Short mmCIF file of C-alpha atoms and ligand atoms in Angstrom, two decimals:
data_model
loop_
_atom_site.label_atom_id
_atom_site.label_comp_id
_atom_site.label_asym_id
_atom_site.label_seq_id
_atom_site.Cartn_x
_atom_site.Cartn_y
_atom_site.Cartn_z
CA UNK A 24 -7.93 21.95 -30.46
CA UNK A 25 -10.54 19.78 -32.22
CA UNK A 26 -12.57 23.48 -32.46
CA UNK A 27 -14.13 23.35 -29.12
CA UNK A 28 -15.17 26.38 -27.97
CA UNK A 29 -17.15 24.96 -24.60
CA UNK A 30 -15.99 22.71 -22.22
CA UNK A 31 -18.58 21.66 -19.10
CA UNK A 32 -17.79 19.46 -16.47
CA UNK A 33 -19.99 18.06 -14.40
CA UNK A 34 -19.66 16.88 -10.64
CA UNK A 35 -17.09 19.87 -8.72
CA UNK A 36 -14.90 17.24 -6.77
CA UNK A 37 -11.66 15.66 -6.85
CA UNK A 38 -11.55 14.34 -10.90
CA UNK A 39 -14.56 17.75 -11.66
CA UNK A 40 -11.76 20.42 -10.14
CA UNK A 41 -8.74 18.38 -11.76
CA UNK A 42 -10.23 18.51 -15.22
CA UNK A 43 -10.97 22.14 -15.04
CA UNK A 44 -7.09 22.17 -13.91
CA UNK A 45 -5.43 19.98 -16.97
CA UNK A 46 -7.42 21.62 -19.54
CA UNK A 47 -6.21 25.14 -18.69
CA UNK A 48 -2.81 23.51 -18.23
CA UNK A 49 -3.11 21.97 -22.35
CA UNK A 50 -3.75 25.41 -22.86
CA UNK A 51 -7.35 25.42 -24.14
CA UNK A 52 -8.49 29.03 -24.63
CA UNK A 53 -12.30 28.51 -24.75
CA UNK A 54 -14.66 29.11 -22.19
CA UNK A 55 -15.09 26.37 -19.16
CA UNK A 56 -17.66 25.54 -16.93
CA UNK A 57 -18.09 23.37 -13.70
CA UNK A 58 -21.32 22.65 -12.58
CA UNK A 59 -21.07 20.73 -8.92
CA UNK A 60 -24.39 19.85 -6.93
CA UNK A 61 -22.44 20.67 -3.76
CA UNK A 62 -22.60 24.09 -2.26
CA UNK A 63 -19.12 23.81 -1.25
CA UNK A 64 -16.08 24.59 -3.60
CA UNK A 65 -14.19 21.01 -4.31
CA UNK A 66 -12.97 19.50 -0.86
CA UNK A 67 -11.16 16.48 -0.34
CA UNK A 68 -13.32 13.01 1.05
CA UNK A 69 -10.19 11.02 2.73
CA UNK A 70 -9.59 13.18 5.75
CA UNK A 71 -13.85 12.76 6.47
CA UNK A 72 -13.72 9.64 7.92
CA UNK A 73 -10.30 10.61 9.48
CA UNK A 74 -9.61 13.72 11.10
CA UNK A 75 -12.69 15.47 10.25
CA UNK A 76 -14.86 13.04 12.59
CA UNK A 77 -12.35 13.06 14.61
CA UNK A 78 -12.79 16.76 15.32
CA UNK A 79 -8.49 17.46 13.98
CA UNK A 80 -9.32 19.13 10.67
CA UNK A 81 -11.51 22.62 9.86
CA UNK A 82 -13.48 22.86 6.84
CA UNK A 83 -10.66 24.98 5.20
CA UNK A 84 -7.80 22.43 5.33
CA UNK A 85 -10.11 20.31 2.66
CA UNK A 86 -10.23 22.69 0.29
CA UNK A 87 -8.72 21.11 -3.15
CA UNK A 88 -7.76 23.79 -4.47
CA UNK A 89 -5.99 26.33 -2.72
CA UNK A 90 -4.55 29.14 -5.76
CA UNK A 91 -7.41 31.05 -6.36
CA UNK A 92 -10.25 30.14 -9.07
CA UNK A 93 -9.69 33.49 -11.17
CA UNK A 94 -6.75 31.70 -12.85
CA UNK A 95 -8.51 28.86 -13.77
CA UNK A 96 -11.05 31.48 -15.98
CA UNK A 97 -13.71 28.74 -15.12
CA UNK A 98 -17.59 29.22 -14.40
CA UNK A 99 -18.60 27.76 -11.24
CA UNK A 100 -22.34 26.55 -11.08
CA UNK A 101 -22.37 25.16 -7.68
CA UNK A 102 -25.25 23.79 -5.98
CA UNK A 103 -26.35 23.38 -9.02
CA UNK A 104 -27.63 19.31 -10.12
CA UNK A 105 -27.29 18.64 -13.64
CA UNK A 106 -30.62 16.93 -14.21
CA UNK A 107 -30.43 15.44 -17.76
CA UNK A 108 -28.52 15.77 -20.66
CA UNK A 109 -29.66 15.89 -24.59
CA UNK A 110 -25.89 15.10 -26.11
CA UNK A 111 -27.46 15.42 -29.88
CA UNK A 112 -28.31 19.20 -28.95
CA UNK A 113 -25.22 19.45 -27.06
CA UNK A 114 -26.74 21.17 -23.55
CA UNK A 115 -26.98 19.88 -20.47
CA UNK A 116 -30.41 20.97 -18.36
CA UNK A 117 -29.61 22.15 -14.62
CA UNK A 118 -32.31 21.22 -12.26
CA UNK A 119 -32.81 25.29 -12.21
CA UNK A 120 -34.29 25.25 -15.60
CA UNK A 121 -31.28 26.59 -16.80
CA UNK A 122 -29.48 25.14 -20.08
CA UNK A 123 -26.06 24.65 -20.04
CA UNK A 124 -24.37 24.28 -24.03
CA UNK A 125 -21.36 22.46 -24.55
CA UNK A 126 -18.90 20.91 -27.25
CA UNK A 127 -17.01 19.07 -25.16
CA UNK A 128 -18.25 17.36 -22.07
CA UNK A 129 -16.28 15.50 -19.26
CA UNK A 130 -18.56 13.78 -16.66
CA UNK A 131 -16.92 13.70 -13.36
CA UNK A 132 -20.08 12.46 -11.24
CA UNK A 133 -18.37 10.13 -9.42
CA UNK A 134 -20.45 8.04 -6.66
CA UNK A 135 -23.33 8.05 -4.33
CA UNK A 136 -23.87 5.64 -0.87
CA UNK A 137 -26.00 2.73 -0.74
CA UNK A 138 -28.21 2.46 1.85
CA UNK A 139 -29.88 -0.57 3.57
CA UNK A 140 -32.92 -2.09 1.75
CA UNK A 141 -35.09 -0.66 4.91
CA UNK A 142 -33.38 1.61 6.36
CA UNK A 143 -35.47 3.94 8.57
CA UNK A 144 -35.02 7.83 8.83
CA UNK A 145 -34.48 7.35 12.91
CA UNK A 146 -32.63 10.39 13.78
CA UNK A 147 -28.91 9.15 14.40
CA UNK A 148 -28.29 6.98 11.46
CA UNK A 149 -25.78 8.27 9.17
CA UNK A 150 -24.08 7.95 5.76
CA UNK A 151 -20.74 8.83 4.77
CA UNK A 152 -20.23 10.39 1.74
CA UNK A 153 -20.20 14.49 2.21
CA UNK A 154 -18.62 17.28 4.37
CA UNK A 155 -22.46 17.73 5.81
CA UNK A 156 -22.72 13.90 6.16
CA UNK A 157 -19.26 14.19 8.19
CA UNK A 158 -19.87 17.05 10.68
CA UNK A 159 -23.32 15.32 11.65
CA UNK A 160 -21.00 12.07 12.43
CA UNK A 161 -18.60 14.22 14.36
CA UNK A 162 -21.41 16.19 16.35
CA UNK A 163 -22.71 12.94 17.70
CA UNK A 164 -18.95 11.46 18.10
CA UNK A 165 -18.47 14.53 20.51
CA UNK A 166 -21.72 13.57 22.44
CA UNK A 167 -19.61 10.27 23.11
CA UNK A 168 -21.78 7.89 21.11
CA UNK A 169 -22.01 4.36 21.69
CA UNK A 170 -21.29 3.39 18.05
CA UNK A 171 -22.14 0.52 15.82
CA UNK A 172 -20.77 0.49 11.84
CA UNK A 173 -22.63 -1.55 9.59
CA UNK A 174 -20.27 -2.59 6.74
CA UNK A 175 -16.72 -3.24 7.58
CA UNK A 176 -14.73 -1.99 4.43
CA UNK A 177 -12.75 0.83 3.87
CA UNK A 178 -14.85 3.63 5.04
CA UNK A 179 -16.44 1.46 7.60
CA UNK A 180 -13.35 0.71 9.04
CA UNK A 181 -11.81 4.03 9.13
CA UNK A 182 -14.86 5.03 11.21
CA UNK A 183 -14.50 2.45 13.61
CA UNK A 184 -11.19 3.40 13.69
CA UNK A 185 -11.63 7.09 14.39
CA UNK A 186 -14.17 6.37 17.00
CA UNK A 187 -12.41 4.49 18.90
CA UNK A 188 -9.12 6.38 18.58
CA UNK A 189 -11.71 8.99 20.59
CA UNK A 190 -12.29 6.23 23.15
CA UNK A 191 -15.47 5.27 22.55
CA UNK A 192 -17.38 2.36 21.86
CA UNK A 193 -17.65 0.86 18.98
CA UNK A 194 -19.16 -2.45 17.02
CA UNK A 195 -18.68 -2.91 13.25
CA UNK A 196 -20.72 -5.33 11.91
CA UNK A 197 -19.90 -7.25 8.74
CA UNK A 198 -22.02 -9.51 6.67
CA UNK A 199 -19.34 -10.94 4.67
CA UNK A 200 -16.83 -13.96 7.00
CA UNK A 201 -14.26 -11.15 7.66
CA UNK A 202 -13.81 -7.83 6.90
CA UNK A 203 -12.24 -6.47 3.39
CA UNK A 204 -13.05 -9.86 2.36
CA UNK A 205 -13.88 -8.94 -0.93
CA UNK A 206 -11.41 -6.29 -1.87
CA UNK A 207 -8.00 -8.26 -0.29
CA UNK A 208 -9.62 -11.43 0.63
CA UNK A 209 -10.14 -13.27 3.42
CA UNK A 210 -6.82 -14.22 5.12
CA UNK A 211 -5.71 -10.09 5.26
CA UNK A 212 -9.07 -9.34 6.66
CA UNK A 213 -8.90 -12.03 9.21
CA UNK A 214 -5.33 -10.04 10.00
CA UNK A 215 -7.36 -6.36 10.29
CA UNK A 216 -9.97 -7.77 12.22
CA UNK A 217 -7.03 -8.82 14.66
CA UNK A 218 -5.73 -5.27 14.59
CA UNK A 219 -9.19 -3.28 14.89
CA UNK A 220 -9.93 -6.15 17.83
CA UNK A 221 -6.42 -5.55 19.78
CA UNK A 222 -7.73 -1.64 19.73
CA UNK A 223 -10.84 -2.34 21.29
CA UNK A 224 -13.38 -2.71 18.83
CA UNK A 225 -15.89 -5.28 18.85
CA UNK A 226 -15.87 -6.94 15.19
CA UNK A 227 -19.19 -9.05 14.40
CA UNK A 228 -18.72 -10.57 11.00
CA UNK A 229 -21.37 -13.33 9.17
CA UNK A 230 -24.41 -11.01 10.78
CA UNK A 231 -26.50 -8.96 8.67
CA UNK A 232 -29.01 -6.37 10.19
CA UNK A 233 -32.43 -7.38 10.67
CA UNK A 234 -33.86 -4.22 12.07
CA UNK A 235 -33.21 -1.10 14.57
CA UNK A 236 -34.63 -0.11 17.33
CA UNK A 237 -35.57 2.90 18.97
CA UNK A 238 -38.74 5.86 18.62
CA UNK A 239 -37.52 8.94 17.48
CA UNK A 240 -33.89 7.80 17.86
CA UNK A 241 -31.92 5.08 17.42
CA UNK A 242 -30.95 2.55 19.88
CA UNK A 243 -29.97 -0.74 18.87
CA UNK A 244 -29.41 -2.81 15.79
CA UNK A 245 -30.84 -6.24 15.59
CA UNK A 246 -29.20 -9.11 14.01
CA UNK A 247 -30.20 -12.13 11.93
CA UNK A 248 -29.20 -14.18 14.70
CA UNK A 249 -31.48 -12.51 17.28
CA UNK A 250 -28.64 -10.91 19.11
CA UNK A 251 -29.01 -7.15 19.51
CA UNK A 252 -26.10 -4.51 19.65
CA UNK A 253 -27.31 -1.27 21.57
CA UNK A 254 -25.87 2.22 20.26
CA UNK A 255 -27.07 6.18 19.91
CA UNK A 256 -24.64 6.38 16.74
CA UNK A 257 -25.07 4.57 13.79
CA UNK A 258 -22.81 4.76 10.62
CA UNK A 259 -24.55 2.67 7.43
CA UNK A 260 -20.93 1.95 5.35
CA UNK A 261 -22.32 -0.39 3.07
CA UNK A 262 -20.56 0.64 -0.45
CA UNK A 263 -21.40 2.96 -3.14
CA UNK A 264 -23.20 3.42 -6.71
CA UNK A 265 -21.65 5.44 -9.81
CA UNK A 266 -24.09 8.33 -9.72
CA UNK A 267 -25.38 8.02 -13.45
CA UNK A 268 -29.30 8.79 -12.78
CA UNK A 269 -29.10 12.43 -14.61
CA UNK A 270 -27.63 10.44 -17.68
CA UNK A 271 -31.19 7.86 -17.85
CA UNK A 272 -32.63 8.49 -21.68
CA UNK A 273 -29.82 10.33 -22.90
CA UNK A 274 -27.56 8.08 -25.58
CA UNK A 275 -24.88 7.80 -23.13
CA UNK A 276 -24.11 4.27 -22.16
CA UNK A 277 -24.26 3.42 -18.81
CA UNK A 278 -23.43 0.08 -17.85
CA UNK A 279 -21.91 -0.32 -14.12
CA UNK A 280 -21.10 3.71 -14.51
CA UNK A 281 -20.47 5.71 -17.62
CA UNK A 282 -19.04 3.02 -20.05
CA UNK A 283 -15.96 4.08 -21.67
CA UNK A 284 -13.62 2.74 -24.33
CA UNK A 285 -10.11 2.84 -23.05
CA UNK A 286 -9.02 6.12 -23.97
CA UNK A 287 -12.18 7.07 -21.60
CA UNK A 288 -14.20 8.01 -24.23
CA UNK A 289 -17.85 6.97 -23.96
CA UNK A 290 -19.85 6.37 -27.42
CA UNK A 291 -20.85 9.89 -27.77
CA UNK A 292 -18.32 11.96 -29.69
CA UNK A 293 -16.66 14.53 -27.72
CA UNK A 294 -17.87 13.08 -23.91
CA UNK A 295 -15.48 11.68 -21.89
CA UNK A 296 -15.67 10.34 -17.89
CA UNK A 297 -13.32 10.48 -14.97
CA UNK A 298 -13.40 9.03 -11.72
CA UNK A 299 -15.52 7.21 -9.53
CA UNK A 300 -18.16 7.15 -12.55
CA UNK A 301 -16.33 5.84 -14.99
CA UNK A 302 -15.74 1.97 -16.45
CA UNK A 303 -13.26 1.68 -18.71
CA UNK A 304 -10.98 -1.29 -19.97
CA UNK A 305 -8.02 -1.21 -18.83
CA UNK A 306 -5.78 -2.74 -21.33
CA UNK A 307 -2.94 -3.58 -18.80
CA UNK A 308 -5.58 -6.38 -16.99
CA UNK A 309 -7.33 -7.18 -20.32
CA UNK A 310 -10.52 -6.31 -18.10
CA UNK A 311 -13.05 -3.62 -18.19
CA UNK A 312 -13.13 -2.07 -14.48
CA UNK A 313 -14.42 0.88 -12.49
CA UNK A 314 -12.12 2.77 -9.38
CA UNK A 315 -13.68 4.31 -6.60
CA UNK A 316 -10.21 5.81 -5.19
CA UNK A 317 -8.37 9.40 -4.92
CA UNK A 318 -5.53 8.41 -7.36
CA UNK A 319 -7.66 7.57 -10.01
CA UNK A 320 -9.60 10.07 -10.08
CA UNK A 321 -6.95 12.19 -10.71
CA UNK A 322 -4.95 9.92 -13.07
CA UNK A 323 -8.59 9.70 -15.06
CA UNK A 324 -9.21 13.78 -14.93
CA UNK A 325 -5.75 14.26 -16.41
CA UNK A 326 -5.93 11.27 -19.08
CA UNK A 327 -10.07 12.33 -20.25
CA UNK A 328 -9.06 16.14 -20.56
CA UNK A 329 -5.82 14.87 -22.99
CA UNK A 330 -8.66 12.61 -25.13
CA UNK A 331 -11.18 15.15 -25.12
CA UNK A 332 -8.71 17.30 -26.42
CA UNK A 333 -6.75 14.63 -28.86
CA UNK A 334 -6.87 15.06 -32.57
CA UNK A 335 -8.82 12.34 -34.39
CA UNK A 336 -7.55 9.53 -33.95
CA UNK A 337 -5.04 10.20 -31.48
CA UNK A 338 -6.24 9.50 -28.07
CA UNK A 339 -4.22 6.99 -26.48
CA UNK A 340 -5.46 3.96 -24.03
CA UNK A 341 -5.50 4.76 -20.09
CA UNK A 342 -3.77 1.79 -19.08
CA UNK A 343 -2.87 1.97 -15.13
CA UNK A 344 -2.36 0.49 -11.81
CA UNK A 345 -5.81 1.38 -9.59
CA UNK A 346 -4.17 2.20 -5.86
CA UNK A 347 -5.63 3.48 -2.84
CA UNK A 348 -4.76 3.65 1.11
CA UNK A 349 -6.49 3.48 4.20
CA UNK A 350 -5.40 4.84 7.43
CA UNK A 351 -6.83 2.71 10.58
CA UNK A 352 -5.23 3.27 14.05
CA UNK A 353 -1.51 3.65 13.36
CA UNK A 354 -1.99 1.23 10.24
CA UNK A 355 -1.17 3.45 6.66
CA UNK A 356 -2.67 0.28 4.47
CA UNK A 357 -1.99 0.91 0.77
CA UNK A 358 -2.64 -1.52 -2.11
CA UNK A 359 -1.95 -1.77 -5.99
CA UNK A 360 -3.11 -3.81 -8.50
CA UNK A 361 -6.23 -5.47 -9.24
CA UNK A 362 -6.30 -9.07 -7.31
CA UNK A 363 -9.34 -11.34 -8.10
CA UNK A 364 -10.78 -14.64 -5.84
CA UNK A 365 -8.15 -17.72 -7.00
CA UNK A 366 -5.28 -15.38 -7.11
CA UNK A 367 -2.14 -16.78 -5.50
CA UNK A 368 -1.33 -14.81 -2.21
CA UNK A 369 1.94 -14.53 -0.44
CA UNK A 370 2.46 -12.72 2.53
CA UNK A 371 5.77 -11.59 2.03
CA UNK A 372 6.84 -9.92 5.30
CA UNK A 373 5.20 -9.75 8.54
CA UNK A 374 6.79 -7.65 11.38
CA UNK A 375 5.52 -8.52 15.14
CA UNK A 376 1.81 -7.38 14.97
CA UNK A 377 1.26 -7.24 11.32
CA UNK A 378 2.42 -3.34 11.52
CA UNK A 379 4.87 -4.38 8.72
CA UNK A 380 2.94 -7.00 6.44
CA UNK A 381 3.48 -7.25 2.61
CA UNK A 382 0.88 -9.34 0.59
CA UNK A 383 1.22 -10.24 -3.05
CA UNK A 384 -1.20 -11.46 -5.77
CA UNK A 385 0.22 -13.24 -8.36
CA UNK A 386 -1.43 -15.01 -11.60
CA UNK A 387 0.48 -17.77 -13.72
CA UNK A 388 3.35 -16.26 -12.33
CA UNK A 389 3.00 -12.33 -12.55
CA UNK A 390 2.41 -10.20 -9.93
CA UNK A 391 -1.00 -8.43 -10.16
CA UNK A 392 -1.20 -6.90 -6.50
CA UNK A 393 0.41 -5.91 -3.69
CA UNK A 394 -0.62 -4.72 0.35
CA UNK A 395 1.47 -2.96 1.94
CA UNK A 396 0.99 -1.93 5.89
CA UNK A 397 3.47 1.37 6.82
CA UNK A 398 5.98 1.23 3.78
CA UNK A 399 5.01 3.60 0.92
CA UNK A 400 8.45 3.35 -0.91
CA UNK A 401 7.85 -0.50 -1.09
CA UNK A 402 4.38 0.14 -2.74
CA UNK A 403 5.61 2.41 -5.07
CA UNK A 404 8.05 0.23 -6.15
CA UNK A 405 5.87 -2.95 -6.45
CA UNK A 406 3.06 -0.68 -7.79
CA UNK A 407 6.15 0.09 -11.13
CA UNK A 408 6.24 -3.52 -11.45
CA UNK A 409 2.68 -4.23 -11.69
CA UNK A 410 2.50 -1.82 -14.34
CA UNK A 411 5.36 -3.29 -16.38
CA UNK A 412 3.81 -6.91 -15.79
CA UNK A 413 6.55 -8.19 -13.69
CA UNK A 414 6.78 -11.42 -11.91
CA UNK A 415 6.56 -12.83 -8.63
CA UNK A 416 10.22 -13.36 -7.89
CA UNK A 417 10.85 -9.87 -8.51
CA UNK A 418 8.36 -8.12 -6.29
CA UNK A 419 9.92 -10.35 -3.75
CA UNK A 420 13.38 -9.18 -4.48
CA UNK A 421 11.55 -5.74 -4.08
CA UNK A 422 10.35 -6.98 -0.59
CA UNK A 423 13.74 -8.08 0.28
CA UNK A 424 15.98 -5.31 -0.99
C1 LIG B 506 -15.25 9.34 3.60
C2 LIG B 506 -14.39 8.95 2.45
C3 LIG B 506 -13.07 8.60 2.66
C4 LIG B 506 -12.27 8.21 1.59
N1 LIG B 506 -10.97 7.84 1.83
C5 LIG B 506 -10.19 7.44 0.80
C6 LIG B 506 -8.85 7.04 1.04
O1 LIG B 506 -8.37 7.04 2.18
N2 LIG B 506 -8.11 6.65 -0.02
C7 LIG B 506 -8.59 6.62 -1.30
O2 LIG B 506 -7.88 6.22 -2.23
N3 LIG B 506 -9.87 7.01 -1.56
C8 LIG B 506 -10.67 7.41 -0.54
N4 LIG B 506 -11.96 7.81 -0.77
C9 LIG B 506 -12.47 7.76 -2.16
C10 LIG B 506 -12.19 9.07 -2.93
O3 LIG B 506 -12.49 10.18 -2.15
C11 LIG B 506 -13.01 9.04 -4.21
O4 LIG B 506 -12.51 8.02 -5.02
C12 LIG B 506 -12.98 10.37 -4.94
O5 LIG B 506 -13.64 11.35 -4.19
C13 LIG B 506 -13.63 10.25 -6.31
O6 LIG B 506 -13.67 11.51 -6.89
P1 LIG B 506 -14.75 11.85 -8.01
O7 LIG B 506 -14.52 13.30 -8.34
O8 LIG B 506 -14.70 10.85 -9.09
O9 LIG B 506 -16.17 11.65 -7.34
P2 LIG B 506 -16.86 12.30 -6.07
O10 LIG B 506 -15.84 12.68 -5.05
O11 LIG B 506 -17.96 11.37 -5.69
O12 LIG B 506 -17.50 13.64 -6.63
C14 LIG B 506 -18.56 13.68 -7.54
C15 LIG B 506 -19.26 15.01 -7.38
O13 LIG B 506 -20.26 15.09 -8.38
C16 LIG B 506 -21.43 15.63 -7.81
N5 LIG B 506 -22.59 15.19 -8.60
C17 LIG B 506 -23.13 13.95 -8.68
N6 LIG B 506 -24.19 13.96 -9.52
C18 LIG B 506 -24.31 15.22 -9.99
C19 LIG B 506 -25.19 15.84 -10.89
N7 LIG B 506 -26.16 15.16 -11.52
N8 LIG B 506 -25.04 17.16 -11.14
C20 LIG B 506 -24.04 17.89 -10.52
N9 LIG B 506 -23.17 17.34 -9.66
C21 LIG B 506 -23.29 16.02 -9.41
C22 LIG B 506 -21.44 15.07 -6.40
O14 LIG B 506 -22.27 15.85 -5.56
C23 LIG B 506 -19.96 15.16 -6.04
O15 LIG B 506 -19.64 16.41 -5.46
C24 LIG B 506 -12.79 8.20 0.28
C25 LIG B 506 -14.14 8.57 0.06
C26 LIG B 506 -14.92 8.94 1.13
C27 LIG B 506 -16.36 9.32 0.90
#
C-alpha cells in the first residue's frame, strides 16, 4: 500500500472520523492518527440547529460513531489544533509543541463561521457551528428569547424554524431579495419565505444590519433602513469559510479551500482533502467546486482514503452529485445537482401549500438540479439521473411516474 507506514488526519468530524473508518476498512495495517481541535469525540452538526436547540436530542445521540474506537486501532489527539504543517519534512506541529510525522496525510478541516464585519462581543449573540455554540443557543431558547437571525440560508433558517416551532418570536433578516436566493434562486425562496411566514415568522429580506443595541446585552438590531428589530437572542448565520489558516506557508495550495485535482489529491504527493475544505473539479459539471454538506463529506472521506491509498497512477476522478437537506417546520427540503443563475427552472409539481413542490434546473436541455419538498425516493431518483447526465423530459417522467 504505496509503503505508508503513517496515516494522520486532521479535523475529528464527519469526513476526519470517516477516513479513519475507510482506511481500516482497505485494510491498511500501519499506524493512524486523528488529531481534532474539538474536545468532543466526532458528533454530528445537522441535528444542532434541529433538535439540539430545540432541547429533543442529548449530547450522546450525536455521537458519529457509536462501535467503540479500539477497533479502529487509531490515536486520538483531541483538543488538539494542528497549527502548521512542513509537508517536505512530513510532520505536522500541534499547537502543544508537539510534532506529529506522517506519510500520508488526509486534511479533513472542513469549515469555520463568518461573522459580521463589526460584530460586537455583547453577551447574547451567537454563532452556529459547534455542540458548545448549540447548547448556548438552546440555554437562551429555554429563557424564551425574543429572537432575530441574521442570514436566512440553510442554517439560518433551520433556526428560525426551531425557534418558532418552540413558540417564540422570531425575525430572520436577509440581505439578499429573498431567502436561499443564491443557492435555489429566487422564485423557491420567495416560496420558503411563504412557508416560514404562514408559521409565524417575521421574514425581512433587502436589509442588512447596521448596528446592535444594548450595554452588556443585546437588545435590538438596527437596519440600513433605520428600522430597528428588538430581541435578547441573536443568531449571526451568515455562511462559512474552509478553515485552511494552519496550512498558510506550507506548499499546500489553497485557493477557495484546499485545492485538489479530481481524484482529491492536492499538489503535494501523498496529501489528500475531504469535506467541507476541499475544492476539487468535478469532472461530471466540467467545474471546479467546493461542498459544505453531510453527504459529501462522507462521499469525499471514502473517495481521498481510496487515492491516498491508490497505486501510482491509479487514483480515479471523484465525479458526483453534491446533495444536501434541510428540515424547516414539517418541510424535509432536499436538493441535487449543482444549478447556476440563467439555469432554466421548472417547478414540476406543487401540492396545496408547496408541501409537495419539485423544482428542476436544466441547461441546453439536461437536467443539472433538482428540489424536492417531502419525497426522498423522487430525489434519489432524479439525483441517478443527474449523475448519468440525463435530460429534462426524463426527470419529468421521474416526477410523473
Ligand atoms: C448547525 C449545522 C447544521 C447542518 N445541517 C446540515 C443538513 O441538514 N444537511 C446537510 O447536508 N449538511 C448540514 N450541515 C453541514 C454538515 O454538517 C457539514 O457539511 C459537515 O459537518 C462537514 O464535515 P467536515 O468533516 O468536512 O467538516 P467539519 O464538520 O467542519 O469538521 C472539521 C473539524 O476540523 C476541526 N479543525 C479545524 N481546523 C483544525 C485544525 N487546524 N486542527 C485540528 N482540527 C481542526 C474543526 O474543529 C472540526 O471539528 C450542517 C452544519 C451545521 C453547522
Amino acid at each position: 500500500m504505496n509503503g505508508m507506514k503513517r496515516i494522520a488526519v486532521v479535523g475529528a468530524s464527519l469526513a476526519g472520523l470517516r477516513a479513519v473508518e475507510f482506511i481500516r476498512r482497505a485494510k491498511f495495517e500501519g499506524e493512524v492518527v486523528l488529531i481534532g481541535e474539538e474536545k468532543h469525540r466526532p458528533y454530528d452538526r445537522p441535528p444542532l440547529s434541529k433538535e439540539v436547540i430545540r432541547g429533543e436530542a442529548d449530547q450522546e445521540r450525536l455521537a458519529l460513531r457509536r462501535k467503540s474506537y479500539d477497533e479502529l486501532n487509531v490515536e486520538l489527539k483531541l483538543g488538539q489544533r494542528a497549527q502548521s504543517l512542513d509537508s517536505g519534512a512530513g510532520e505536522i506541529l500541534l499547537q502543544s509543541g508537539e510534532v506529529v510525522p506522517y506519510d500520508g496525510l488526509i486534511i479533513a478541516t472542513g469549515s469555520e463561521v463568518r461573522v459580521l464585519p463589526n460584530q460586537p462581543s455583547l453577551q447574547g449573540i451567537h454563532v452556529l457551528r459547534t455542540l458548545d455554540d448549540a447548547l448556548a443557543i438552546r440555554a437562551a431558547l429555554q429563557r424564551r428569547a425574543r429572537v432575530a437571525v441574521i442570514g436566512a440560508g440553510f442554517i439560518g433558517a433551520e433556526v428560525a424554524a426551531s425557534a418558532r416551532q418552540l413558540g417564540l418570536e422570531v425575525t430572520m433578516i436577509e440581505a439578499l431579495e429573498t431567502p436561499f436566493a443564491q443557492s435555489l434562486g429566487p422564485r423557491l425562496g420567495r416560496i420558503l419565505q411563504g412557508a416560514h411566514e404562514r408559521r409565524g415568522v417575521r421574514v425581512l429580506c433587502g436589509r442588512r444590519v447596521d448596528r446592535f443595541g444594548g450595554g452588556h446585552l443585546v437588545e435590538s438590531v438596527w437596519l440600513d433602513d433605520g428600522s430597528r428589530v428588538d430581541c435578547d437572542l441573536v443568531v449571526v448565520g451568515i455562511g462559512v469559510t474552509p478553515s485552511v489558516s494552519w496550512l498558510d506557508g506550507s506548499e499546500v495550495d489553497v485557493e477557495d479551500g484546499v485545492r485538489c485535482d479530481e481524484t482529491l489529491a492536492t499538489n503535494v504527493p501523498g496529501v489528500v482533502a475531504a469535506g467541507d475544505v476541499a475544492s476539487w473539479y468535478n469532472p461530471l459539471f466540467e467545474e471546479r467546486m467546493r461542498v459544505e454538506h453531510w453527504t459529501n463529506a462522507v462521499e469525499q472521506a471514502r473517495h481521498a482514503v481510496s487515492t491516498l491509498l491508490a497505486a501510482p497512477g491509479e487514483a480515479k476522478p471523484f465525479e458526483s452529485v453534491p446533495m444536501f437537506w434541510s428540515d424547516q417546520f414539517d418541510i424535509k427540503i432536499q436538493a441535487a445537482g449543482k444549478p447556476k443563475p440563467g439555469d432554466e427552472l421548472t417547478i414540476a409539481r406543487r401540492g396545496p401549500g408547496d408541501e409537495k413542490l419539485i423544482a428542476l434546473y436544466s441547461r441546453a436541455g439536461r437536467v443539472v438540479g433538482a428540489v424536492a419538498f417531502n419525497q426522498p425516493p423522487k430525489l434519489v431518483q432524479l439525483r441517478m439521473l443527474i449523475g448519468k447526465r440525463g435530460g429534462l423530459d426524463e426527470a419529468l417522467k421521474i416526477v410523473d411516474s
